[in-house]
Amino acid sequence: MSQVTITLLFLLFAIVMFMWEKIPLGLTSMIVCVGLVVTGVLDWKTAFSGFIDSNVILFVAMFIVGGALFETGMANKIGGVVTHFAKTEKQLIVAIMIIVGVMSGFLSNTGTAAILIPVVIGIAAKSGYSRSRLLMPLVFAAAMGGNLSLIGAPGNMIAQSQMESIGLKFGFFDYAKVGVPILIVGIIYFALIGYKFLPNKTDAAGDSIYDEVQDFSNVPKWKQTLSLVILILTLLGMIFEEQIGIKLCVTGCVGAIALILTGVISEKDALLSIDLKTIFLFGGTLSLAAALDQTGAGELIADKVIGLLGKNPSPYVLTFVIFMLCCVLTNFMSNTATTALMAPIAVSIAQGMGADPSAVLMACVIGGSCAYATPIGMPANTMVVTAGGYTFKDYAKAGVPLILVSTVVSMILLPIFYPFFP
């Protein structure tokens, strides 16, 4: 069997097992990871390199920073302030999505979600609403917000470099022409209809530190204050990542170390706050993304689908097909890998038909950010699996309708803002 065939079989196995959920998600990821090594598709270093991926390091650090905010009761205090203004569940969902969406436009969407997850869990605890109803809108808004600016998501920069290679470029807020309407329509959708598709789980006891009912009255005030100060400094370090030259994951580690050194959180509680299910799920599935990339299986899928369009496809049809293809691929590969794979293909086809590639490239980026339908679609999705008590089907149920909404908005706006034959 060829390496491409083996990779596609592992992809099929992962999809079936994730949907069936007879074995834990993290275990499925590890079977795929080890299986790709045993079958010789990947060497062990490549397969396990996902566990030292910068996002995994960021997860570990931010679980500790978030754990400290929760353990000291500070998350509940902030939650109390927010619930004072947003009274109903719908108002909370809208407020969370606006805050996260805007922050994510200028910060890493993974970093934004990581910082706000403990705050939203605090909001849920204070308001009495299930956190499973609030965490999913949080991560979806983080993905949508990535399309507000050129620096919102890594895929945006990949598309920019493709544009520059043909002597064109996108402006800093060009993505916002479609990104802002998608964020607005997405928030309205959740306020009116989408909230019905959100899972309503009982917050289980004992799965993570967030599940323990605690009395925070005996926590020293300085611990609460310091946990918030370190969180804010970590956030500032992430905002000014370019200026200070320190990567997000390292800034997160500095924050986590500072919290343990100052005694805000004990080493034992810091270790308890790290969610290993998330680490295994994310680190393991990165090997599948690497295999799709390295063996050319991802490219094969793309070529087969685009090959069905014939010699001279309509630019509208091409834009739609590339958008949908990116939507599907990004739910199993990273959005960065999806955009890197699809952008050159999109540009060459658009140029071949004499059309301006801007709309097709934009479809590539926005489709690549629609990673709402699986827990492995983007790092932020994976981070809330345990805290929200989510299953694979929960993501599909809430995420697929949001993909459809994003598709409709994009297909209307892309040809208007980026004409194929200007």
Short mmCIF file of C-alpha atoms in Angstrom, two decimals:
data_model
loop_
_atom_site.label_atom_id
_atom_site.label_comp_id
_atom_site.label_asym_id
_atom_site.label_seq_id
_atom_site.Cartn_x
_atom_site.Cartn_y
_atom_site.Cartn_z
CA MET A 1 0.00 0.00 0.00
CA SER A 2 1.26 3.49 -0.80
CA GLN A 3 1.89 6.04 1.95
CA VAL A 4 -0.92 8.23 0.55
CA THR A 5 -3.42 5.33 0.83
CA ILE A 6 -2.31 4.52 4.39
CA THR A 7 -2.65 8.20 5.37
CA LEU A 8 -6.15 8.42 3.86
CA LEU A 9 -7.16 5.21 5.70
CA PHE A 10 -5.92 6.68 8.99
CA LEU A 11 -7.87 9.88 8.24
CA LEU A 12 -11.01 7.79 7.65
CA PHE A 13 -10.33 5.78 10.84
CA ALA A 14 -9.91 9.02 12.84
CA ILE A 15 -13.17 10.51 11.48
CA VAL A 16 -15.15 7.32 12.20
CA MET A 17 -13.70 6.85 15.70
CA PHE A 18 -14.13 10.53 16.60
CA MET A 19 -17.80 10.36 15.58
CA TRP A 20 -18.44 6.96 17.19
CA GLU A 21 -16.63 7.88 20.43
CA LYS A 22 -16.44 4.34 21.76
CA ILE A 23 -12.86 5.03 22.79
CA PRO A 24 -11.64 8.40 24.19
CA LEU A 25 -10.70 11.07 21.64
CA GLY A 26 -7.13 11.31 22.99
CA LEU A 27 -6.66 7.55 22.60
CA THR A 28 -7.86 7.67 18.96
CA SER A 29 -5.27 10.42 18.32
CA MET A 30 -2.51 8.31 19.83
CA ILE A 31 -3.52 5.21 17.80
CA VAL A 32 -3.22 7.34 14.63
CA CYS A 33 0.08 8.87 15.78
CA VAL A 34 1.70 5.52 16.64
CA GLY A 35 0.07 3.82 13.61
CA LEU A 36 1.68 6.30 11.21
CA VAL A 37 5.11 5.43 12.68
CA VAL A 38 4.54 1.63 12.68
CA THR A 39 3.41 1.71 9.02
CA GLY A 40 6.46 3.80 8.07
CA VAL A 41 4.49 6.85 6.87
CA LEU A 42 6.25 9.12 9.38
CA ASP A 43 9.47 8.73 11.36
CA TRP A 44 8.99 8.85 15.13
CA LYS A 45 10.47 12.35 15.45
CA THR A 46 7.97 13.84 13.01
CA ALA A 47 5.03 11.90 14.47
CA PHE A 48 5.72 12.98 18.06
CA SER A 49 6.90 16.51 17.23
CA GLY A 50 3.29 17.61 17.82
CA PHE A 51 3.91 17.29 21.55
CA ILE A 52 6.51 20.05 21.44
CA ASP A 53 4.43 22.18 19.09
CA SER A 54 4.28 25.82 20.25
CA ASN A 55 0.48 25.52 20.72
CA VAL A 56 0.87 22.53 23.06
CA ILE A 57 3.45 24.46 25.13
CA LEU A 58 1.03 27.42 25.17
CA PHE A 59 -1.79 25.07 26.33
CA VAL A 60 0.27 23.78 29.27
CA ALA A 61 1.32 27.30 30.33
CA MET A 62 -2.15 28.81 29.98
CA PHE A 63 -3.82 25.90 31.80
CA ILE A 64 -1.63 26.88 34.78
CA VAL A 65 -2.31 30.64 34.39
CA GLY A 66 -6.04 29.93 34.02
CA GLY A 67 -5.92 27.44 36.89
CA ALA A 68 -4.43 30.10 39.20
CA LEU A 69 -7.12 32.59 38.21
CA PHE A 70 -9.76 29.99 39.04
CA GLU A 71 -8.12 28.54 42.17
CA THR A 72 -7.81 31.97 43.81
CA GLY A 73 -11.47 32.80 43.05
CA MET A 74 -10.50 35.71 40.79
CA ALA A 75 -12.26 34.14 37.78
CA ASN A 76 -15.48 34.04 39.81
CA LYS A 77 -15.05 37.69 40.82
CA ILE A 78 -14.64 38.76 37.18
CA GLY A 79 -17.59 36.52 36.33
CA GLY A 80 -19.65 38.39 38.91
CA VAL A 81 -18.85 41.74 37.27
CA VAL A 82 -19.83 40.48 33.79
CA THR A 83 -23.05 38.78 34.97
CA HIS A 84 -24.01 42.04 36.68
CA PHE A 85 -24.36 43.63 33.21
CA ALA A 86 -25.45 40.62 31.12
CA LYS A 87 -28.46 39.11 32.85
CA THR A 88 -29.70 36.40 30.46
CA GLU A 89 -27.87 33.50 28.84
CA LYS A 90 -28.29 35.04 25.37
CA GLN A 91 -26.84 38.36 26.56
CA LEU A 92 -23.86 36.50 28.04
CA ILE A 93 -23.26 34.61 24.77
CA VAL A 94 -23.39 37.88 22.77
CA ALA A 95 -21.12 39.74 25.24
CA ILE A 96 -18.54 36.92 25.27
CA MET A 97 -18.54 36.65 21.46
CA ILE A 98 -18.08 40.41 20.93
CA ILE A 99 -15.17 40.65 23.42
CA VAL A 100 -13.41 37.52 22.10
CA GLY A 101 -14.04 38.36 18.42
CA VAL A 102 -12.53 41.85 18.71
CA MET A 103 -9.53 40.70 20.80
CA SER A 104 -8.84 37.84 18.42
CA GLY A 105 -8.63 40.24 15.47
CA PHE A 106 -5.33 41.59 16.83
CA LEU A 107 -4.12 38.79 19.11
CA SER A 108 -3.56 35.10 18.41
CA ASN A 109 -7.01 33.48 18.53
CA THR A 110 -5.53 30.60 20.55
CA GLY A 111 -3.99 33.06 23.02
CA THR A 112 -7.26 35.01 23.31
CA ALA A 113 -9.25 31.84 23.99
CA ALA A 114 -6.63 30.55 26.46
CA ILE A 115 -6.78 33.76 28.49
CA LEU A 116 -10.57 33.99 28.54
CA ILE A 117 -11.51 30.32 29.16
CA PRO A 118 -11.09 30.55 32.98
CA VAL A 119 -12.94 33.89 32.98
CA VAL A 120 -15.88 32.36 31.08
CA ILE A 121 -15.89 29.35 33.43
CA GLY A 122 -16.09 31.89 36.28
CA ILE A 123 -18.98 33.65 34.50
CA ALA A 124 -20.78 30.29 34.15
CA ALA A 125 -20.25 29.49 37.85
CA LYS A 126 -21.52 32.91 38.91
CA SER A 127 -24.52 33.02 36.54
CA GLY A 128 -25.64 29.44 37.11
CA TYR A 129 -25.66 28.66 33.38
CA SER A 130 -23.86 25.57 32.12
CA ARG A 131 -20.35 26.36 30.93
CA SER A 132 -20.93 24.06 27.93
CA ARG A 133 -23.34 26.75 26.64
CA LEU A 134 -20.72 29.51 26.86
CA LEU A 135 -17.36 27.93 25.96
CA MET A 136 -18.31 26.91 22.42
CA PRO A 137 -19.42 30.43 21.36
CA LEU A 138 -16.12 31.65 22.90
CA VAL A 139 -13.92 29.48 20.65
CA PHE A 140 -16.07 30.04 17.55
CA ALA A 141 -15.84 33.83 18.04
CA ALA A 142 -12.04 33.50 18.41
CA ALA A 143 -11.90 31.82 14.97
CA MET A 144 -14.20 34.39 13.34
CA GLY A 145 -12.25 37.27 14.89
CA GLY A 146 -9.07 36.03 13.20
CA ASN A 147 -10.45 37.47 9.95
CA LEU A 148 -10.58 41.08 11.18
CA SER A 149 -7.00 42.02 10.30
CA LEU A 150 -3.86 40.89 8.51
CA ILE A 151 -2.33 39.73 11.82
CA GLY A 152 -5.48 37.96 13.11
CA ALA A 153 -4.39 34.46 12.05
CA PRO A 154 -1.27 32.84 10.50
CA GLY A 155 -3.24 31.85 7.36
CA ASN A 156 -3.82 35.53 6.58
CA MET A 157 -0.07 36.10 6.25
CA ILE A 158 0.32 33.01 4.03
CA ALA A 159 -2.28 34.41 1.60
CA GLN A 160 -0.50 37.77 1.73
CA SER A 161 2.81 36.19 0.71
CA GLN A 162 1.03 34.46 -2.21
CA MET A 163 -0.36 37.84 -3.29
CA GLU A 164 3.09 39.44 -3.03
CA SER A 165 4.56 36.69 -5.22
CA ILE A 166 2.38 37.98 -8.10
CA GLY A 167 3.03 41.65 -7.34
CA LEU A 168 -0.20 42.39 -5.41
CA LYS A 169 -1.06 42.67 -1.72
CA PHE A 170 -3.93 42.89 0.77
CA GLY A 171 -4.31 45.93 3.05
CA PHE A 172 -4.18 45.57 6.86
CA PHE A 173 -7.99 45.59 7.17
CA ASP A 174 -8.85 43.99 3.81
CA TYR A 175 -9.89 40.74 5.50
CA ALA A 176 -12.31 42.74 7.68
CA LYS A 177 -14.51 43.53 4.64
CA VAL A 178 -15.76 39.96 4.85
CA GLY A 179 -14.56 39.11 8.38
CA VAL A 180 -16.60 41.80 10.20
CA PRO A 181 -19.91 40.85 8.50
CA ILE A 182 -19.24 37.15 9.27
CA LEU A 183 -18.56 37.97 12.94
CA ILE A 184 -21.69 40.16 13.18
CA VAL A 185 -23.93 37.62 11.40
CA GLY A 186 -22.38 34.81 13.50
CA ILE A 187 -23.20 36.64 16.75
CA ILE A 188 -26.76 37.42 15.56
CA TYR A 189 -27.15 33.79 14.47
CA PHE A 190 -26.16 32.51 17.96
CA ALA A 191 -28.44 35.06 19.65
CA LEU A 192 -31.47 34.03 17.55
CA ILE A 193 -31.07 30.38 16.48
CA GLY A 194 -27.57 29.01 17.17
CA TYR A 195 -27.98 28.85 20.96
CA LYS A 196 -30.52 26.03 20.42
CA PHE A 197 -27.73 23.83 18.99
CA LEU A 198 -25.37 24.38 21.94
CA PRO A 199 -25.02 21.35 24.24
CA ASN A 200 -26.37 21.69 27.76
CA LYS A 201 -24.11 19.51 29.92
CA THR A 202 -24.19 19.19 33.65
CA ASP A 203 -20.80 20.39 34.89
CA ALA A 204 -19.32 17.04 35.91
CA ALA A 205 -17.42 16.65 39.16
CA GLY A 206 -13.77 15.70 39.33
CA ASP A 207 -12.67 15.90 35.69
CA SER A 208 -10.52 19.01 36.15
CA ILE A 209 -9.83 21.67 38.77
CA TYR A 210 -12.68 23.69 37.26
CA ASP A 211 -15.12 21.01 38.41
CA GLU A 212 -14.39 21.33 42.12
CA VAL A 213 -16.88 23.42 44.08
CA GLN A 214 -14.69 25.62 46.23
CA ASP A 215 -15.03 28.20 48.94
CA PHE A 216 -12.78 31.14 48.03
CA SER A 217 -13.45 33.17 51.20
CA ASN A 218 -10.20 32.07 52.87
CA VAL A 219 -7.94 32.86 49.85
CA PRO A 220 -5.60 35.79 50.68
CA LYS A 221 -6.42 38.98 48.77
CA TRP A 222 -2.83 39.29 47.48
CA LYS A 223 -3.11 35.91 45.72
CA GLN A 224 -6.26 36.99 43.90
CA THR A 225 -4.72 40.32 42.88
CA LEU A 226 -1.42 38.77 41.78
CA SER A 227 -3.18 36.08 39.69
CA LEU A 228 -4.98 38.88 37.80
CA VAL A 229 -1.84 41.05 37.47
CA ILE A 230 0.17 38.13 36.04
CA LEU A 231 -2.69 37.29 33.64
CA ILE A 232 -2.78 40.90 32.39
CA LEU A 233 1.03 41.03 32.01
CA THR A 234 0.89 37.72 30.10
CA LEU A 235 -1.80 39.19 27.85
CA LEU A 236 0.31 42.33 27.23
CA GLY A 237 3.32 40.14 26.41
CA MET A 238 1.18 38.34 23.82
CA ILE A 239 -0.14 41.60 22.32
CA PHE A 240 3.41 42.96 21.90
CA GLU A 241 4.89 39.63 20.74
CA GLU A 242 6.51 41.24 17.67
CA GLN A 243 8.01 44.19 19.59
CA ILE A 244 9.53 42.19 22.46
CA GLY A 245 10.52 39.27 20.22
CA ILE A 246 9.23 36.61 22.62
CA LYS A 247 6.88 33.92 21.29
CA LEU A 248 3.38 33.49 22.78
CA CYS A 249 4.19 30.08 24.28
CA VAL A 250 7.29 31.46 26.04
CA THR A 251 5.31 34.44 27.43
CA GLY A 252 2.74 31.93 28.74
CA CYS A 253 5.52 29.89 30.38
CA VAL A 254 6.92 33.02 32.08
CA GLY A 255 3.44 33.73 33.50
CA ALA A 256 3.02 30.13 34.72
CA ILE A 257 6.47 30.05 36.35
CA ALA A 258 5.85 33.43 38.05
CA LEU A 259 2.58 32.12 39.55
CA ILE A 260 4.28 29.03 41.01
CA LEU A 261 7.36 30.93 42.26
CA THR A 262 5.23 33.55 44.05
CA GLY A 263 3.10 30.82 45.65
CA VAL A 264 -0.15 32.00 44.03
CA ILE A 265 -0.67 28.40 42.90
CA SER A 266 1.14 25.36 44.32
CA GLU A 267 3.14 23.04 42.10
CA LYS A 268 0.62 20.27 42.81
CA ASP A 269 -2.36 22.42 41.77
CA ALA A 270 -0.44 23.70 38.74
CA LEU A 271 0.09 20.11 37.56
CA LEU A 272 -3.56 19.25 38.28
CA SER A 273 -4.69 22.19 36.14
CA ILE A 274 -2.92 20.79 33.03
CA ASP A 275 -5.49 18.86 31.00
CA LEU A 276 -3.66 15.85 29.60
CA LYS A 277 -6.67 14.76 27.50
CA THR A 278 -6.29 17.96 25.50
CA ILE A 279 -2.53 17.48 25.12
CA PHE A 280 -2.90 13.91 23.80
CA LEU A 281 -5.79 14.83 21.50
CA PHE A 282 -4.03 17.82 19.96
CA GLY A 283 -0.44 16.50 19.95
CA GLY A 284 -1.54 13.16 18.48
CA THR A 285 -3.67 14.58 15.65
CA LEU A 286 -0.84 16.90 14.55
CA SER A 287 0.86 13.74 13.26
CA LEU A 288 -2.14 13.14 10.95
CA ALA A 289 -1.90 16.73 9.70
CA ALA A 290 1.84 16.20 9.07
CA ALA A 291 1.14 12.95 7.17
CA LEU A 292 -1.53 14.62 4.98
CA ASP A 293 1.01 17.31 4.19
CA GLN A 294 4.17 15.21 3.72
CA THR A 295 2.69 12.33 1.70
CA GLY A 296 0.75 14.69 -0.55
CA ALA A 297 -2.57 13.09 0.51
CA GLY A 298 -4.03 16.55 1.27
CA GLU A 299 -2.93 17.78 -2.15
CA LEU A 300 -4.41 14.68 -3.79
CA ILE A 301 -7.82 15.38 -2.19
CA ALA A 302 -7.62 19.02 -3.37
CA ASP A 303 -6.56 18.08 -6.92
CA LYS A 304 -9.33 15.45 -7.27
CA VAL A 305 -12.03 17.88 -6.14
CA ILE A 306 -10.79 20.77 -8.30
CA GLY A 307 -10.29 18.36 -11.23
CA LEU A 308 -14.07 17.77 -11.25
CA LEU A 309 -14.59 21.42 -12.27
CA GLY A 310 -13.30 20.82 -15.82
CA LYS A 311 -11.04 23.00 -18.00
CA ASN A 312 -12.68 26.45 -17.75
CA PRO A 313 -14.69 26.65 -14.52
CA SER A 314 -16.77 29.72 -13.65
CA PRO A 315 -14.84 31.92 -11.15
CA TYR A 316 -17.93 31.84 -8.88
CA VAL A 317 -17.97 28.04 -8.88
CA LEU A 318 -14.20 27.91 -8.33
CA THR A 319 -14.46 30.31 -5.36
CA PHE A 320 -17.28 28.24 -3.84
CA VAL A 321 -15.45 24.92 -4.33
CA ILE A 322 -12.19 26.26 -2.86
CA PHE A 323 -14.12 27.73 0.09
CA MET A 324 -15.89 24.42 0.82
CA LEU A 325 -12.70 22.38 0.31
CA CYS A 326 -10.84 24.62 2.80
CA CYS A 327 -13.78 24.28 5.25
CA VAL A 328 -13.52 20.48 5.12
CA LEU A 329 -9.71 20.24 5.24
CA THR A 330 -9.31 22.79 8.06
CA ASN A 331 -11.42 20.65 10.38
CA PHE A 332 -8.75 17.91 10.20
CA MET A 333 -5.59 19.87 9.38
CA SER A 334 -4.52 23.16 10.95
CA ASN A 335 -5.92 26.26 9.23
CA THR A 336 -2.32 27.35 8.56
CA ALA A 337 -1.55 24.04 6.79
CA THR A 338 -4.85 24.21 4.86
CA THR A 339 -4.16 27.75 3.61
CA ALA A 340 -0.54 26.87 2.77
CA LEU A 341 -1.78 23.88 0.75
CA MET A 342 -4.67 25.59 -1.06
CA ALA A 343 -3.36 29.15 -1.67
CA PRO A 344 -0.86 28.29 -4.47
CA ILE A 345 -3.46 26.04 -6.18
CA ALA A 346 -6.09 28.83 -5.96
CA VAL A 347 -3.74 31.47 -7.41
CA SER A 348 -2.57 29.33 -10.34
CA ILE A 349 -6.15 28.40 -11.37
CA ALA A 350 -7.41 32.00 -11.06
CA GLN A 351 -4.47 33.28 -13.11
CA GLY A 352 -5.04 30.54 -15.68
CA MET A 353 -8.55 31.85 -16.35
CA GLY A 354 -7.34 35.47 -16.32
CA ALA A 355 -9.26 36.33 -13.13
CA ASP A 356 -8.04 38.46 -10.21
CA PRO A 357 -7.00 35.87 -7.55
CA SER A 358 -8.02 38.14 -4.63
CA ALA A 359 -11.52 36.67 -4.17
CA VAL A 360 -10.30 33.07 -4.47
CA LEU A 361 -7.44 33.66 -2.01
CA MET A 362 -9.81 35.39 0.41
CA ALA A 363 -12.18 32.38 0.11
CA CYS A 364 -9.18 30.19 0.90
CA VAL A 365 -8.37 32.12 4.12
CA ILE A 366 -11.96 32.47 5.35
CA GLY A 367 -12.84 28.87 4.48
CA GLY A 368 -9.67 27.83 6.30
CA SER A 369 -10.85 29.60 9.45
CA CYS A 370 -14.21 27.74 9.51
CA ALA A 371 -12.83 25.04 11.81
CA TYR A 372 -16.01 24.78 13.87
CA ALA A 373 -17.16 21.22 13.20
CA THR A 374 -14.55 19.14 15.07
CA PRO A 375 -12.68 19.35 18.40
CA ILE A 376 -9.37 19.16 16.50
CA GLY A 377 -10.17 21.88 13.94
CA MET A 378 -8.22 24.51 15.84
CA PRO A 379 -6.27 24.63 19.12
CA ALA A 380 -8.97 26.66 20.93
CA ASN A 381 -11.59 23.96 20.14
CA THR A 382 -9.35 21.33 21.72
CA MET A 383 -8.72 23.44 24.83
CA VAL A 384 -12.39 23.42 25.89
CA VAL A 385 -13.19 19.74 25.22
CA THR A 386 -12.75 18.65 28.85
CA ALA A 387 -13.95 21.86 30.55
CA GLY A 388 -17.15 21.85 28.43
CA GLY A 389 -17.61 18.08 28.60
CA TYR A 390 -18.01 18.07 24.80
CA THR A 391 -18.22 15.14 22.40
CA PHE A 392 -17.26 15.13 18.72
CA LYS A 393 -20.96 15.32 17.76
CA ASP A 394 -21.46 18.46 19.89
CA TYR A 395 -19.01 20.35 17.66
CA ALA A 396 -20.65 19.07 14.48
CA LYS A 397 -24.14 19.97 15.70
CA ALA A 398 -23.22 23.55 16.66
CA GLY A 399 -20.46 24.10 14.11
CA VAL A 400 -21.89 22.88 10.78
CA PRO A 401 -24.77 25.44 10.75
CA LEU A 402 -22.21 28.19 11.51
CA ILE A 403 -20.11 27.02 8.53
CA LEU A 404 -23.23 27.30 6.34
CA VAL A 405 -23.89 30.84 7.64
CA SER A 406 -20.25 31.83 6.96
CA THR A 407 -20.46 30.31 3.46
CA VAL A 408 -23.59 32.29 2.53
CA VAL A 409 -22.11 35.60 3.80
CA SER A 410 -18.80 34.96 2.01
CA MET A 411 -20.34 33.95 -1.32
CA ILE A 412 -22.43 37.14 -1.36
CA LEU A 413 -19.64 39.54 -0.32
CA LEU A 414 -16.50 38.14 -2.00
CA PRO A 415 -17.51 38.91 -5.64
CA ILE A 416 -18.73 42.39 -4.56
CA PHE A 417 -15.54 43.46 -2.76
CA TYR A 418 -13.15 41.48 -4.99
CA PRO A 419 -14.49 41.41 -8.57
CA PHE A 420 -13.06 38.57 -10.67
CA PHE A 421 -12.52 40.77 -13.73
CA PRO A 422 -12.03 44.34 -12.39
#
